[in-house]
XYZ file of C-alpha atoms in Angstrom:
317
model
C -45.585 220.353 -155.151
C -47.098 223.641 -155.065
C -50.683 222.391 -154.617
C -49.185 219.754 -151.636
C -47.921 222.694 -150.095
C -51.300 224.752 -150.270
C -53.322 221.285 -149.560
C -51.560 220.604 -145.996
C -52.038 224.009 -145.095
C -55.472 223.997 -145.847
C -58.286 224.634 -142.779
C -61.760 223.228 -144.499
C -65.248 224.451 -143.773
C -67.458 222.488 -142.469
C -71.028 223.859 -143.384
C -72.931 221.288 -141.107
C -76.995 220.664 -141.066
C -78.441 223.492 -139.097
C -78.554 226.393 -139.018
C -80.270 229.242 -136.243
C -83.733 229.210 -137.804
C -85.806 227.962 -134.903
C -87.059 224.673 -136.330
C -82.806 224.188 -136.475
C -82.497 224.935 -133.214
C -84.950 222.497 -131.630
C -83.314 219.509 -134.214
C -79.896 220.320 -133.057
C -81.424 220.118 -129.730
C -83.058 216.543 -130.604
C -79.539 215.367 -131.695
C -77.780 216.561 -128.377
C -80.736 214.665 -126.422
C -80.177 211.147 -128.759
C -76.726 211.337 -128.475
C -76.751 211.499 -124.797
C -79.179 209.074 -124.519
C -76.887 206.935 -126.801
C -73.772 207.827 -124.872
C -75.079 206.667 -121.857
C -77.131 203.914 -123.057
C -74.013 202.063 -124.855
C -71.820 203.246 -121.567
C -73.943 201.565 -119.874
C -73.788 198.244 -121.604
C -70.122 197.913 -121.570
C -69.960 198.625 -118.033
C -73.232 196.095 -117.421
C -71.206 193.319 -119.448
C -67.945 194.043 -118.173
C -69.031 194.078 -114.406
C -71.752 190.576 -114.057
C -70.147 187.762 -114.759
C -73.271 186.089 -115.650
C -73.214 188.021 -118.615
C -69.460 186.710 -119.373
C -70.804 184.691 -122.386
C -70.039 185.280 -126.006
C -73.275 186.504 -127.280
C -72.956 189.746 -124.755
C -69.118 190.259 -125.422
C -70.498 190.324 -129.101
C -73.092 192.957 -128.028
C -70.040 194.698 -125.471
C -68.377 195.074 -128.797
C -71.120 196.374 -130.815
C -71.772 199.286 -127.856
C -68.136 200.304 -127.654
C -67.990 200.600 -131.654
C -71.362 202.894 -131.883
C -70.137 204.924 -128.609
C -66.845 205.218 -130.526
C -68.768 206.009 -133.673
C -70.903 208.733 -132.324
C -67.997 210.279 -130.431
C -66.474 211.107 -133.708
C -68.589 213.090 -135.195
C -71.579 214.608 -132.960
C -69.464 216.469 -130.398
C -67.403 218.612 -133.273
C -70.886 219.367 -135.177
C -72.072 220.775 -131.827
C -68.562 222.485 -130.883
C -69.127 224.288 -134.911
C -72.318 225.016 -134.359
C -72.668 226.607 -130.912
C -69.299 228.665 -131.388
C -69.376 229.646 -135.128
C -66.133 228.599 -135.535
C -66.757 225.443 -138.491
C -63.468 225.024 -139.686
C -61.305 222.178 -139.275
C -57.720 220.830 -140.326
C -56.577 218.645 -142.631
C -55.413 216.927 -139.877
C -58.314 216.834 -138.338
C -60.184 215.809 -140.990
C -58.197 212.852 -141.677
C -58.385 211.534 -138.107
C -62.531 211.932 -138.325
C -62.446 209.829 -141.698
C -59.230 207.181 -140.043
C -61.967 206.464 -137.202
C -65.356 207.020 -139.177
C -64.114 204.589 -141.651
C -62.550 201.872 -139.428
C -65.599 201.834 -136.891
C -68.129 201.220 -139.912
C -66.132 198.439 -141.563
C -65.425 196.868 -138.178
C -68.958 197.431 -136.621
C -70.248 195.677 -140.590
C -67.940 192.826 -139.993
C -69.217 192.338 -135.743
C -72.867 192.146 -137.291
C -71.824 189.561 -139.303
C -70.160 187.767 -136.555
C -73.509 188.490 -134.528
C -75.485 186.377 -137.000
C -73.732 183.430 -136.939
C -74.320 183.064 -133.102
C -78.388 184.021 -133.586
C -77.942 180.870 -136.355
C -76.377 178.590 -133.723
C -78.652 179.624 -130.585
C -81.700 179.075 -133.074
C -80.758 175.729 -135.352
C -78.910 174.397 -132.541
C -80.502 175.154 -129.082
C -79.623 172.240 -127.138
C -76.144 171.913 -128.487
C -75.162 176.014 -128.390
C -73.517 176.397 -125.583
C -71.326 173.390 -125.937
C -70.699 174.907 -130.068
C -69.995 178.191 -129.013
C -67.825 177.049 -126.677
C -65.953 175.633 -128.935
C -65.750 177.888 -131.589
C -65.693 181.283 -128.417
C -62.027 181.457 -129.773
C -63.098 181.252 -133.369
C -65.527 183.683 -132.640
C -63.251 186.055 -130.539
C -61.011 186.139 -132.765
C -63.190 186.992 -135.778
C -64.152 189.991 -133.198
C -61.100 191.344 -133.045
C -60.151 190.681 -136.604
C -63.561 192.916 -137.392
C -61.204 196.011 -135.728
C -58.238 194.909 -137.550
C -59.931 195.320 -140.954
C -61.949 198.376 -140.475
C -58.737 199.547 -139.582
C -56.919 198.420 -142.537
C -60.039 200.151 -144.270
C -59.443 203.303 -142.656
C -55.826 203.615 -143.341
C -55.664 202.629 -147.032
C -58.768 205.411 -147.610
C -57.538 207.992 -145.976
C -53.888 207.523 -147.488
C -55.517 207.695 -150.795
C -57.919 210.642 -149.758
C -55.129 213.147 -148.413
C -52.956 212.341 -151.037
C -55.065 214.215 -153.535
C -54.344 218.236 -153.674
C -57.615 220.184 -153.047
C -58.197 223.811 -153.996
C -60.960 226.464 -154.918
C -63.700 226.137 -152.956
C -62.781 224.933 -149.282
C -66.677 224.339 -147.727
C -67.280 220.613 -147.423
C -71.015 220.214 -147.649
C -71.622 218.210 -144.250
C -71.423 218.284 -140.945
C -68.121 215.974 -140.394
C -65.507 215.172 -142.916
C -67.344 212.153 -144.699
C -65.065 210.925 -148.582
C -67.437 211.887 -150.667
C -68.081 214.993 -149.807
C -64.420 215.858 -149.998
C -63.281 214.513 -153.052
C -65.984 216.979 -154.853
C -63.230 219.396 -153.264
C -60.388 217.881 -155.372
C -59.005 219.513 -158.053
C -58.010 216.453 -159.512
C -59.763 213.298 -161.168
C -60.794 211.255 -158.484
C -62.446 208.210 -160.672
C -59.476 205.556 -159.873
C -60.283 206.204 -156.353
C -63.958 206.236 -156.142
C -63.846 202.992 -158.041
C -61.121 201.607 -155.168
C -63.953 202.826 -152.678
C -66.812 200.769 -154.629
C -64.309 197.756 -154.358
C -64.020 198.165 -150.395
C -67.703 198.538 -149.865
C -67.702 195.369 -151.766
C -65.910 193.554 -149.320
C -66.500 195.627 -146.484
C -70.728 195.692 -146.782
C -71.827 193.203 -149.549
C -69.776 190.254 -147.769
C -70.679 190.441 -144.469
C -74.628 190.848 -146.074
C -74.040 187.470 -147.933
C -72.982 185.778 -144.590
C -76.063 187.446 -142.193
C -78.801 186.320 -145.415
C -76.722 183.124 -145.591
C -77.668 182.578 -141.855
C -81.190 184.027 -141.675
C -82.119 181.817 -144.614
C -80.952 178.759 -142.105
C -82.716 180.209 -139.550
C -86.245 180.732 -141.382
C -86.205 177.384 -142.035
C -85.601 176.147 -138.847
C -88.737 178.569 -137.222
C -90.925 176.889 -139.868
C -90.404 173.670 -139.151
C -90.801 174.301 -135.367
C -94.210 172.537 -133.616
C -94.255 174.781 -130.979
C -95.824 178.056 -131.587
C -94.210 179.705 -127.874
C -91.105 178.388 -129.910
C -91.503 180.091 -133.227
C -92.690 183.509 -131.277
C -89.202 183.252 -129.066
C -87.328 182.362 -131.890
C -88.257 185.564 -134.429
C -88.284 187.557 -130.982
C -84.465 187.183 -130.498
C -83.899 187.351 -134.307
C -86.395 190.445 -135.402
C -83.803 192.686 -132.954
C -80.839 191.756 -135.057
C -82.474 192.442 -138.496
C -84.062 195.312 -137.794
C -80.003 196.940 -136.926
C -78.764 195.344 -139.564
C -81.427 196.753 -142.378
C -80.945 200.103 -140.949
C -77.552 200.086 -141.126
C -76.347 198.622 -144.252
C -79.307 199.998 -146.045
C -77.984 203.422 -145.241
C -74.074 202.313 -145.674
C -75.322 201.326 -148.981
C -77.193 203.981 -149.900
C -74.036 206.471 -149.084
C -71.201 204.596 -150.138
C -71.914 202.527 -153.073
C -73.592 205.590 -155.386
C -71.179 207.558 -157.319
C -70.169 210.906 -156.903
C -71.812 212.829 -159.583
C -75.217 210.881 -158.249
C -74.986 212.521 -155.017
C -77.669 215.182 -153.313
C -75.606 216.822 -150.380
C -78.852 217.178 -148.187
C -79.669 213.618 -148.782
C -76.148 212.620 -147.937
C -76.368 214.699 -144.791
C -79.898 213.233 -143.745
C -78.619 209.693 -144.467
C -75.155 210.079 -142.727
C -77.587 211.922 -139.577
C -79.798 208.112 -139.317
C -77.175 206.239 -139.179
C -74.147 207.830 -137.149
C -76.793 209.382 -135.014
C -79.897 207.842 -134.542
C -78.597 204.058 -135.085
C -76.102 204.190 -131.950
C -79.166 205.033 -129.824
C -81.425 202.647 -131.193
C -78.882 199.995 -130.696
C -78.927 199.463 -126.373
C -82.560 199.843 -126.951
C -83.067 197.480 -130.044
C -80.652 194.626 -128.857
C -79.967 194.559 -125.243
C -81.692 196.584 -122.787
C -84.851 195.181 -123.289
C -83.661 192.059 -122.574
C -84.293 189.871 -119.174
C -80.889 188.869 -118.075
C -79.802 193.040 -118.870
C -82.305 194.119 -116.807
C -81.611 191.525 -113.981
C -78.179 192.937 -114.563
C -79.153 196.769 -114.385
C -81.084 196.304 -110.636
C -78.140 193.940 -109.580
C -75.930 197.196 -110.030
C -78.321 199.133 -109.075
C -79.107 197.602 -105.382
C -75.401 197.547 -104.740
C -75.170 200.714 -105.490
C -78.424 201.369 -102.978
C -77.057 199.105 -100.401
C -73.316 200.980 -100.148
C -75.468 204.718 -99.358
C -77.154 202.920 -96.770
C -74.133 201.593 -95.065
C -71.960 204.945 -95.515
């Protein structure tokens, strides 16, 4: 009871990735810059999606869902790490810390469950191009709802870990060796054996990464087939063209989930951790409006749609 007492009480440290040398200076700068480009960039997507009703189809609410879960995502952890670092003031409570983890947690096993999701409509729209709209029309609700199940188990995810997490007293040492309260890096904190628990985390990122994997290979497999057997060569080209987009997130992104979650603790380098946990909380949520959607045609279209409105109500004011 003691140690529960001293635990909620507890302010951590959060020691972060930079520090004022001036090769720190310009990366923290570089972060600032990607994650305003990725605020705005997945901003504007949502809005984009939300406010043409050409795009009201179920491949761009997928990709609406995808942008709100990296804005979400980034939001959690890039504006404290600059708040830290510009004041000097790192710590942050256990309360705190938990509700970084609750969302961190939920938005990764939700956003690795919407990529999923995400593959099975590339596998329709490829293997079944004259018949998708009429499929996905039928299975929108199928597909909807598997959407919103995706935040119902990260969710789930999030709760369950961070019960477990702040349940454990922590003592000595109070610097957590990152720049946002990530499980790993706070269980080496605990004064307690943590094994039971890191093996319930291995479990989750069973379900939570390995699963959704099975399904996207499951469906690229389908899809590789189909290209090959295609006469056309234009057809082939289009074909890995709106399916290279959606791999190249999804290697990034699990390969890095991976990498983090499914290594045990004692295996762990805190400056690779850190690096790892920079790609892809950071640097994936820009890439993603790039990657997926505002290269494409019908965005675009959408984009200078906006855009001229926006031109044509100056010039009438």
């Amino acid at each position: 009871m003691v140690w529960r007492n001293q635990t909620l009480n507890l302010d951590f440290i959060l020691l972060g990735i930079f520090d004022h040398r001036p090769t720190h200076i310009f990366l923290f700068s570089l972060v600032l810059g990607i994650f305003t480009v990725a605020f705005m960039g997945n901003t504007l997507m949502v809005l984009l999606i939300y406010l043409d009703t050409q795009l009201h189809t179920l491949m761009y609410f997928l990709l609406s869902q995808l942008s709100l879960k990296d804005l979400m995502l980034i939001s959690t952890t890039v504006p404290k790490m600059a708040f830290s670092y510009l004041s000097g003031r790192k710590s942050i409570s256990l309360a705190g810390c938990g509700i970084q983890i609750f969302f961190y947690v939920s938005l990764l096993g939700a956003e690795c469950f919407l990529l999923a999701v995400m593959a099975y409509d590339r596998y329709v729209a490829i293997c079944h191009p004259l018949r998708y709209t009429i499929l996905m029309n039928q299975n929108a609700k199928i597909c909807c709802l598997m959407a919103v199940s995706s935040w119902v188990v990260g969710a789930s995810d999030g709760i369950i870990i961070i019960a477990v997490a702040l349940s454990f007293p922590y003592c000595g040492s109070r610097e957590i060796p990152h720049f946002f309260c990530d499980v790993p890096a706070l269980l080496t904190l605990s004064c307690t054996n943590t094994l039971l628990f890191e093996r319930l985390m291995f479990i989750c990122c069973v379900i939570m990464l390995l699963f959704p994997v099975a399904v996207i290979i499951a469906s690229y497999v389908r899809v590789i087939m189909a290209v090959i057997h295609m006469g056309s060569g234009e057809g082939r080209r289009k074909a890995f063209a709106t399916c290279s987009s959606h791999l190249m997130v999804v290697g990034m992104y699990y390969g890095a989930a991976m990498f983090i979650y499914m290594r045990p603790v004692s295996d762990r380098s805190p400056t690779q951790d850190k690096m790892v946990s920079a790609f892809y909380t950071i640097l994936t949520p820009m890439l993603n409006p790039l990657i997926y959607s505002l290269r494409n045609k019908e965005v675009a279209r959408a984009f200078m749609k906006v855009l001229g409105k926006g031109k044509s109500g100056e010039q009438i004011a």
